Coordinates of C-alpha atoms in Angstrom, one line a residue:
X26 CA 107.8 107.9 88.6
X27 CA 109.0 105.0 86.7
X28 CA 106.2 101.9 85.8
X29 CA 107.6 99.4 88.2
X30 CA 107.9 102.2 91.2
X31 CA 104.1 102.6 90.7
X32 CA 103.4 99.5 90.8
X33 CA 105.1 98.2 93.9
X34 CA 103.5 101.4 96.0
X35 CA 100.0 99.9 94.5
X36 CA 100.4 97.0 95.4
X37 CA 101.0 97.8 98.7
X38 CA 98.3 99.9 99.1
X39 CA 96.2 97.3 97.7
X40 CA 97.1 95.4 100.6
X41 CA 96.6 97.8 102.7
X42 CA 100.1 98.1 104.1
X43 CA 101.0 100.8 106.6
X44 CA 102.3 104.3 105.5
X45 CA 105.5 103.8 107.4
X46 CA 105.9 99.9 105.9
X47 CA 105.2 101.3 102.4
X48 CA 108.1 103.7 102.6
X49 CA 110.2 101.0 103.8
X50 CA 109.7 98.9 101.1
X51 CA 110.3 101.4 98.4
X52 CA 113.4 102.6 100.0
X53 CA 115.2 98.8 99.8
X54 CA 113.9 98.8 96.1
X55 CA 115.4 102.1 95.5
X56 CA 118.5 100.9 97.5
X57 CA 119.0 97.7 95.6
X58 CA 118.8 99.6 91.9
X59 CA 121.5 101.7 93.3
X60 CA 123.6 99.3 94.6
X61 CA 123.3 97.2 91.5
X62 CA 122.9 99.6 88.7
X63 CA 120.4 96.9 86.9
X64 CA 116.5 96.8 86.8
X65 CA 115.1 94.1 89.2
X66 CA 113.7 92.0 86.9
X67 CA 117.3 91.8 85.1
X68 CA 118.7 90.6 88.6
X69 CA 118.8 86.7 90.3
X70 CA 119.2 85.3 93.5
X71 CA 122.8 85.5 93.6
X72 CA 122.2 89.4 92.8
X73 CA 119.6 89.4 95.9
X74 CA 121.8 87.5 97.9
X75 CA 124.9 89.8 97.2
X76 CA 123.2 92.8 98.3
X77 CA 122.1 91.4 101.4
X78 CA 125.6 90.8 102.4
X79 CA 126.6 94.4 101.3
X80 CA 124.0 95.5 103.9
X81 CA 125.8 93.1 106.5
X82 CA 129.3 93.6 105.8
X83 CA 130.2 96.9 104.3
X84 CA 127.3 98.9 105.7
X85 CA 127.0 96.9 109.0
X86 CA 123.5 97.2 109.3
X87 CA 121.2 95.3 111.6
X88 CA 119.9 91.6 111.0
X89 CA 116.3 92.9 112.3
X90 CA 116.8 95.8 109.3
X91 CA 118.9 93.2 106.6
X92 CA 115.3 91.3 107.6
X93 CA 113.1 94.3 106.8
X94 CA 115.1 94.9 103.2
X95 CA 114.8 91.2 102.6
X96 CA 110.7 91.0 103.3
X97 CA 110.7 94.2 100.9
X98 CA 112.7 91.9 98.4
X99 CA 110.1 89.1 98.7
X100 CA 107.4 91.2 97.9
X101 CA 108.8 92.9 94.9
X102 CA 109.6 89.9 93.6
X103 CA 106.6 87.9 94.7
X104 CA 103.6 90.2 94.7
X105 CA 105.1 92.6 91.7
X106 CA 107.0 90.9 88.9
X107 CA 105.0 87.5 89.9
X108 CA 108.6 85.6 90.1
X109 CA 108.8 83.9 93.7
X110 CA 111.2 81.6 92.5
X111 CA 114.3 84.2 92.6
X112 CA 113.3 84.8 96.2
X113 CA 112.1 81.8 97.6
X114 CA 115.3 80.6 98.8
X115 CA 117.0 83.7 99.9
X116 CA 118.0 83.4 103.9
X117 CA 116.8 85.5 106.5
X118 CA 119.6 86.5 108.6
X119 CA 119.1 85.6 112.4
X120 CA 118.3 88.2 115.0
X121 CA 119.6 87.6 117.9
X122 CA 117.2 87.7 120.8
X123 CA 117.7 90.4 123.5
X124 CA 115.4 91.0 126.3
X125 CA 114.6 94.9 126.4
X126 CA 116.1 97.2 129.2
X127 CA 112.7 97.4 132.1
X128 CA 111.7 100.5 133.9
X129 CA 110.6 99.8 137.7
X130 CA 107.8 102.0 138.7
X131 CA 109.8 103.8 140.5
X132 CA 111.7 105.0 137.4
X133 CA 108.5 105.7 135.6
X134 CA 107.3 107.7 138.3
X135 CA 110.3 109.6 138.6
X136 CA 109.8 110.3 134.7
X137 CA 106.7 111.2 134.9
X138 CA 107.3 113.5 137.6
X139 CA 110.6 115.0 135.6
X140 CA 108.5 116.1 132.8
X141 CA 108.6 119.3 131.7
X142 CA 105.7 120.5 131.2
X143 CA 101.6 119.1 131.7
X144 CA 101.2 118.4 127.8
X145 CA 104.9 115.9 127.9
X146 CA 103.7 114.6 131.3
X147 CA 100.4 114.0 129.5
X148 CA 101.9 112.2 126.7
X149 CA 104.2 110.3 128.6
X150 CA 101.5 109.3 131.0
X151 CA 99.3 108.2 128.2
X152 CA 102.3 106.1 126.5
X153 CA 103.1 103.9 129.8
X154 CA 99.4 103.7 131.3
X155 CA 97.9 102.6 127.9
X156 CA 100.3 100.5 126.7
X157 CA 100.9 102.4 123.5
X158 CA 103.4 102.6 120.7
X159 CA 105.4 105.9 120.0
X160 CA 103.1 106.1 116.8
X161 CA 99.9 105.4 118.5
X162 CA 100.1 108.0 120.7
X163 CA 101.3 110.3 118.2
X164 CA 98.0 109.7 116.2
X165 CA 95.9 109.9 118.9
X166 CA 92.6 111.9 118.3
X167 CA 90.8 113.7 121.4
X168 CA 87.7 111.9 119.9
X169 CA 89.6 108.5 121.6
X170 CA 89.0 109.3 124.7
X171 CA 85.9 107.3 126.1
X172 CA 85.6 108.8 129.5
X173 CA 82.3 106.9 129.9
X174 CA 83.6 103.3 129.7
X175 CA 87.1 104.1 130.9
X176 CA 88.9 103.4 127.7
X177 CA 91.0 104.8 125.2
X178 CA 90.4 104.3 121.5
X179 CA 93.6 103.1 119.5
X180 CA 92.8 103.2 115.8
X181 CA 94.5 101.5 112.9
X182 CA 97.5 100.1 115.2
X183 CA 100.0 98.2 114.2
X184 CA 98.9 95.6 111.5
X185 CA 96.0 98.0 110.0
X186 CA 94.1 96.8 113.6
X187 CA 92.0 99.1 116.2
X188 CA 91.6 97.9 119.8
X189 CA 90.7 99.5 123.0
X190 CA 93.5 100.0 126.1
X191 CA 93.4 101.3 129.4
X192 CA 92.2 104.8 130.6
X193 CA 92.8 104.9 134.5
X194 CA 91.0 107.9 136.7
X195 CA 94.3 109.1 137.3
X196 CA 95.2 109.7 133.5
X197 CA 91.8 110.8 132.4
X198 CA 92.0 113.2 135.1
X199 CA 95.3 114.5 133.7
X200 CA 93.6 114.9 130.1
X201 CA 91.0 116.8 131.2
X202 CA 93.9 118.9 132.7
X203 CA 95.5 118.9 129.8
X204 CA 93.0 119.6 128.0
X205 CA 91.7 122.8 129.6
X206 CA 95.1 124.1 129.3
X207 CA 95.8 123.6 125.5
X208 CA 92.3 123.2 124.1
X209 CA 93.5 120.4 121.2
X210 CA 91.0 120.5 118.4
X211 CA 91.3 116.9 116.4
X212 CA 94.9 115.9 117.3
X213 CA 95.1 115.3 121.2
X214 CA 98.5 116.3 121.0
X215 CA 98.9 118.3 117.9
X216 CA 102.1 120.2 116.5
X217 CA 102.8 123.5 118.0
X218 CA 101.5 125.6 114.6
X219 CA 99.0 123.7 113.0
X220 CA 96.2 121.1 113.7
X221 CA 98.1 118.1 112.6
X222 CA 99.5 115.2 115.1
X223 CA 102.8 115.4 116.3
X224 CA 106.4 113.8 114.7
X225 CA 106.5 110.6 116.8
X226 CA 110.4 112.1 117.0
X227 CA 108.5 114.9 119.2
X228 CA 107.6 112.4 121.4
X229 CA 110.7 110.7 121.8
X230 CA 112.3 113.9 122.8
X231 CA 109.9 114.8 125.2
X232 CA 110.8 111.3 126.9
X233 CA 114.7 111.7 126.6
X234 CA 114.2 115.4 128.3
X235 CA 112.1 113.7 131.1
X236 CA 114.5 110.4 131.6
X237 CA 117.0 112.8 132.0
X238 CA 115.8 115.5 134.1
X239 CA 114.7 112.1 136.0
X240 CA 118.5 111.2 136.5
X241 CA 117.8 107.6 135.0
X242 CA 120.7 106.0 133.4
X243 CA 119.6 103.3 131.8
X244 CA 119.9 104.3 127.4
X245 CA 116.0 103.9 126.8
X246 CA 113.6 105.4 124.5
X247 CA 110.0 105.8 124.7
X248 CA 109.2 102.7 123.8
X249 CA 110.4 101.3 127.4
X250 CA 107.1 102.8 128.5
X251 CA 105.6 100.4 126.5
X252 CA 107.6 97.6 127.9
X253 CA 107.3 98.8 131.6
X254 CA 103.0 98.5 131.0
X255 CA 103.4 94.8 129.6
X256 CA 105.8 94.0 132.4
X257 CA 104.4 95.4 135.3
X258 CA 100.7 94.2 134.4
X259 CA 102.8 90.6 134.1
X260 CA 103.6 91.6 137.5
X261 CA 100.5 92.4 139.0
X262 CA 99.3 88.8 137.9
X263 CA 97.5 90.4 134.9
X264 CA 97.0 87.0 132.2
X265 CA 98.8 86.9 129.0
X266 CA 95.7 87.0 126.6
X267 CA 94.2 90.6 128.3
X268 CA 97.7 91.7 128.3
X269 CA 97.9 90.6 124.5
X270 CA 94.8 92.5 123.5
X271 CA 95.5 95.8 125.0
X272 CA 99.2 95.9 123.7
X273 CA 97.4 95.0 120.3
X274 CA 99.5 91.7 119.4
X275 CA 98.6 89.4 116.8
X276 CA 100.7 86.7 118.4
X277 CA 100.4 85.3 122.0
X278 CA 104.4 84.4 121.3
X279 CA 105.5 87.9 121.1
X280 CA 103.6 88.9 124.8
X281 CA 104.9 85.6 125.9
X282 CA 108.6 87.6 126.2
X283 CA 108.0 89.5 129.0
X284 CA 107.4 86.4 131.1
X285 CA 111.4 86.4 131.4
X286 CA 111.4 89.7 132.8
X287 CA 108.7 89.8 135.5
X288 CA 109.7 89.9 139.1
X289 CA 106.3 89.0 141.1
X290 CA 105.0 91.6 143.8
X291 CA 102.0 91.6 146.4
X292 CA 99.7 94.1 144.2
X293 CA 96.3 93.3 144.8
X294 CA 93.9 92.3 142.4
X295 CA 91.4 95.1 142.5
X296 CA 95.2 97.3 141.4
X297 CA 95.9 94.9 139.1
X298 CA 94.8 96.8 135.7
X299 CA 95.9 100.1 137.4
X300 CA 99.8 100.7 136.8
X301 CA 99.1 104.6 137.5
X302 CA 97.7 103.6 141.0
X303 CA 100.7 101.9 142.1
X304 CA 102.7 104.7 141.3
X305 CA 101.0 107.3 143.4
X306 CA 100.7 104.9 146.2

C-alpha cells in the first residue's frame, strides 16, 4: 500500500468516517490516478476539474455521485496533503431535486403480505415500521430489541449516530415469531452459513421478490419502505422533529421533503405512531 493510500484511509478513520464512506473515498482517489496517470500532489485545479467532467460526460455518471467523488477530492486535498487551495474553488455539480416514488399502505401491505417467507416478511416489516435504512436493518443485532420500552435499538446510523425507532406490538410479535423459528444468535437476521449480518443486497432482493409477487409496478427498492414510514407518519399528523429523530436526520431540511408528498387522512391520534396498525385495519 503506497504512503499516501495510508494516509488518506487514516485519516478517515481518524475522523471516524463510515466503512462504506471510507471505501468511497479511496475508490475516487484510485479513480483520479488512473484517469490521470500523475500523483495528486503533481495535479491542479484544472486537473480536478477535468476529471470531474470525464465523470459527466464520457462516463455519464450521476451529479449526486460526480458530488460524492468531488467531497472525496476535497478531503484528499484538504485533510491529506494540507492544500485546500487546489480545491477550494472546484464546483459541485447540481442535483436536481426529485421527490421519491411513495408506497400507499395498501402497497406495503400487499408487500408484506407477498413475502416469501416469515424471516423476508420480518425484515421487510422491520424496514417500513422502524423507519430504517437498508444498512440499518442489515446490522441489526437481536440484542436491539427492547421489548420492555417498545423500541428498537439502531446503533452507529448514518453519520457515526445511535437513536432509538419504533417497535409496534404487531412487529415485535412477528420477531418473536421469527425468532422461534430461526433461533438468530448475534445478527437478527444473519447470512444463511455463518453468524455474520446479512449483504444489505440480500435485503434488497428479498424486497424486489416481495414487490413483485405483490404485483406492484412502481420501479422501487427497499428504501421506499423507508420513505412510506416518513410519509405516512406525515400523514397521520405525526410532527416533523419526532419524525426527524426516529428516521435519524441531522437536518430538520432533509425530513422537511416529505411535506410535498403527504396526502392528509382521518387516522386518529392514539394510531398515529402505529403505521403497522393501519395496515391490519
Amino acid at each position: 500500500m503506497s504512503p499516501l493510500r495510508q494516509q488518506l484511509l487514516d485519516a478517515l478513520e481518524l475522523r471516524g468516517f463510515a466503512k462504506r464512506t471510507r471505501e468511497a473515498y479511496l475508490h475516487w482517489a484510485i479513480e483520479l490516478a488512473r484517469h490521470t496517470h500523475t500523483a495528486p500532489e503533481q495535479l491542479d485545479t484544472a486537473d480536478l476539474e477535468q476529471f470531474l467532467l470525464h465523470l459527466l460526460r464520457e462516463r455519464h455518471l450521476s451529479p449526486s455521485t460526480c458530488n460524492q467523488a468531488l467531497h472525496a477530492l476535497r478531503f484528499l486535498w484538504c485533510e491529506v496533503l494540507k492544500r485546500p487551495d487546489i480545491v477550494v474553488d472546484l464546483p459541485s455539480p447540481k442535483v436536481p431535486l426529485r421527490l421519491p416514488v411513495i408506497l400507499s399502505r395498501l402497497e406495503v401491505a400487499r408487500i408484506l403480505d407477498a413475502a416469501s417467507n416469515l424471516r423476508d416478511r420480518a425484515a421487510l416489516m422491520t424496514t417500513y415500521a422502524a423507519g430504517l435504512r437498508v444498512a440499518e436493518v442489515s446490522h441489526l443485532r437481536v440484542a436491539d430489541i427492547d421489548s420492555e420500552r417498545k423500541a428498537l435499538r439502531v446503533e452507529q446510523g448514518k453519520g457515526g449516530r445511535d437513536r432509538y425507532s419504533l417497535l409496534p406490538p404487531q412487529l415485535l410479535e412477528t420477531l418473536r415469531r421469527y425468532w422461534r423459528a430461526y433461533r438468530p444468535h448475534i445478527w437478527l437476521f444473519p447470512q444463511r452459513h455463518a453468524d455474520v449480518p446479512i449483504d444489505p443486497g440480500q435485503a434488497q432482493k428479498w424486497f424486489y421478490n416481495a414487490r413483485d409477487r405483490a404485483g406492484i409496478s412502481k420501479k422501487v427498492g427497499i428504501h421506499a419502505l423507508r420513505h412510506a414510514f416518513a410519509t405516512h407518519l406525515l400523514e397521520a399528523g405525526v410532527d416533523l422533529r419526532t419524525i426527524q429523530e426516529l428516521m435519524g436526520h441531522s437536518a430538520l431540511s432533509t425530513t422537511q421533503r416529505y411535506l410535498h408528498l403527504v396526502q392528509p387522512n382521518d387516522l386518529s391520534a392514539t394510531s398515529r405512531l402505529n403505521l403497522l396498525n393501519d395496515l391490519a385495519a
